[in-house]
mmCIF file of C-alpha atoms in Angstrom:
data_model
loop_
_atom_site.group_PDB
_atom_site.id
_atom_site.type_symbol
_atom_site.label_atom_id
_atom_site.label_comp_id
_atom_site.label_asym_id
_atom_site.label_seq_id
_atom_site.Cartn_x
_atom_site.Cartn_y
_atom_site.Cartn_z
ATOM 1 C CA MET A 112 120.228 109.243 140.770
ATOM 2 C CA ILE A 113 118.438 111.939 142.782
ATOM 3 C CA LYS A 114 115.446 111.705 140.460
ATOM 4 C CA ASP A 115 115.298 107.979 141.177
ATOM 5 C CA LYS A 116 115.141 108.550 144.936
ATOM 6 C CA TYR A 117 113.055 111.741 145.000
ATOM 7 C CA GLN A 118 109.634 110.096 145.380
ATOM 8 C CA TRP A 119 110.917 107.537 147.863
ATOM 9 C CA VAL A 120 112.419 110.313 150.006
ATOM 10 C CA LYS A 121 109.262 112.421 149.742
ATOM 11 C CA ASP A 122 107.146 109.482 150.893
ATOM 12 C CA LYS A 123 109.478 108.753 153.818
ATOM 13 C CA LEU A 124 109.585 112.385 154.948
ATOM 14 C CA THR A 125 105.800 112.516 154.751
ATOM 15 C CA ASN A 126 105.222 109.306 156.694
ATOM 16 C CA HIS A 127 108.163 109.588 159.124
ATOM 17 C CA PRO A 128 108.663 113.188 160.321
ATOM 18 C CA GLU A 129 111.519 112.050 162.579
ATOM 19 C CA LEU A 130 113.632 111.498 159.426
ATOM 20 C CA ARG A 131 113.413 115.106 158.260
ATOM 21 C CA ASP A 132 116.529 116.218 160.144
ATOM 22 C CA SER A 133 118.651 113.092 159.714
ATOM 23 C CA ASN A 134 120.001 111.899 156.390
ATOM 24 C CA GLU A 135 121.735 109.060 158.212
ATOM 25 C CA ARG A 136 118.457 107.737 159.588
ATOM 26 C CA LEU A 137 116.836 108.237 156.195
ATOM 27 C CA TYR A 138 119.595 106.156 154.589
ATOM 28 C CA TYR A 139 119.260 103.507 157.288
ATOM 29 C CA HIS A 140 115.547 103.219 156.446
ATOM 30 C CA TYR A 141 116.487 102.724 152.803
ATOM 31 C CA LEU A 142 118.982 99.982 153.647
ATOM 32 C CA LYS A 143 116.397 98.244 155.824
ATOM 33 C CA GLU A 144 113.837 98.462 153.035
ATOM 34 C CA ILE A 145 116.165 96.794 150.523
ATOM 35 C CA ASN A 146 117.079 94.158 153.135
ATOM 36 C CA TYR A 147 120.736 95.150 153.245
ATOM 37 C CA ASP A 148 122.864 92.697 155.218
ATOM 38 C CA PHE A 149 123.741 94.615 158.398
ATOM 39 C CA SER A 150 126.081 91.876 159.533
ATOM 40 C CA LYS A 151 128.580 93.190 156.963
ATOM 41 C CA SER A 152 131.465 95.341 158.155
ATOM 42 C CA ALA A 153 131.688 99.082 157.549
ATOM 43 C CA LYS A 154 134.438 98.324 155.051
ATOM 44 C CA ASP A 155 132.059 96.084 153.096
ATOM 45 C CA LEU A 156 129.367 98.764 153.225
ATOM 46 C CA LEU A 157 131.779 101.260 151.678
ATOM 47 C CA LYS A 158 132.826 98.719 149.054
ATOM 48 C CA ASP A 159 129.172 98.149 148.193
ATOM 49 C CA MET A 160 128.774 101.902 147.693
ATOM 50 C CA GLU A 161 131.947 102.077 145.610
ATOM 51 C CA ASN A 162 130.776 99.179 143.438
ATOM 52 C CA ARG A 163 127.343 100.788 143.137
ATOM 53 C CA THR A 164 125.684 97.756 144.712
ATOM 54 C CA ILE A 165 123.924 100.324 146.869
ATOM 55 C CA PRO A 166 123.682 104.082 146.244
ATOM 56 C CA TYR A 167 125.873 106.553 148.082
ATOM 57 C CA MET A 168 124.376 108.023 151.235
ATOM 58 C CA ASP A 169 124.798 111.565 149.891
ATOM 59 C CA THR A 170 122.270 110.749 147.157
ATOM 60 C CA PHE A 171 119.623 110.648 149.866
ATOM 61 C CA GLY A 172 120.882 113.869 151.427
ATOM 62 C CA ARG A 173 120.633 115.698 148.109
ATOM 63 C CA ALA A 174 117.194 114.223 147.407
ATOM 64 C CA SER A 175 116.061 115.227 150.891
ATOM 65 C CA ARG A 176 117.242 118.812 150.392
ATOM 66 C CA LYS A 177 115.455 118.986 147.048
ATOM 67 C CA VAL A 178 112.218 117.589 148.488
ATOM 68 C CA GLN A 179 112.359 119.996 151.439
ATOM 69 C CA GLU A 180 113.122 122.921 149.161
ATOM 70 C CA GLU A 181 110.051 122.173 147.033
ATOM 71 C CA HIS A 182 107.784 121.057 149.906
ATOM 72 C CA PRO A 183 108.316 123.332 152.933
ATOM 73 C CA HIS A 184 105.853 121.340 155.041
ATOM 74 C CA LEU A 185 108.344 118.427 154.936
ATOM 75 C CA ARG A 186 111.174 120.439 156.495
ATOM 76 C CA GLY A 187 112.489 119.344 159.853
ATOM 77 C CA LYS A 188 112.774 121.445 162.978
ATOM 78 C CA LEU A 189 116.459 122.130 162.293
ATOM 79 C CA TRP A 190 116.039 123.014 158.603
ATOM 80 C CA GLN A 191 116.114 126.796 158.944
ATOM 81 C CA LYS A 192 118.991 126.688 161.412
ATOM 82 C CA LYS A 193 121.097 124.495 159.099
ATOM 83 C CA LYS A 194 120.140 126.530 156.040
ATOM 84 C CA SER A 195 121.125 129.852 157.601
ATOM 85 C CA LYS A 196 124.387 128.529 159.022
ATOM 86 C CA LYS A 197 125.499 126.894 155.773
ATOM 87 C CA ALA A 198 124.588 129.936 153.687
ATOM 88 C CA GLU A 199 126.755 132.164 155.867
ATOM 89 C CA GLU A 200 129.652 129.688 155.754
ATOM 90 C CA VAL A 201 129.517 129.574 151.951
ATOM 91 C CA LYS A 202 129.325 133.365 151.700
ATOM 92 C CA GLN A 203 132.375 133.693 153.942
ATOM 93 C CA GLU A 204 134.268 131.076 151.966
ATOM 94 C CA ILE A 205 133.565 132.985 148.729
ATOM 95 C CA ARG A 206 134.727 136.218 150.347
ATOM 96 C CA ASP A 207 137.915 134.511 151.495
ATOM 97 C CA LEU A 208 138.638 133.367 147.941
ATOM 98 C CA SER A 209 138.365 136.899 146.542
#
């Protein structure tokens, strides 16, 4: 699924720098582009994801991370801060498991 969205995400991050730090906004742009019915309830949105009518939001987050990993010029202002913080959290979690 990430491969399917990779080019779309790359194009969006290139053309809309404000999306580089927000997977939620990136996903919203996708839903707008496919003309998703925003009059539906949140429950219906989740059902649509569950039924695979629309892809899960995390698909776009993973695609965004992959694009930004391979194309540093598409990283947002918060990229390094998030990357460093998460890396330390994961390291600590691994230490705690040992």
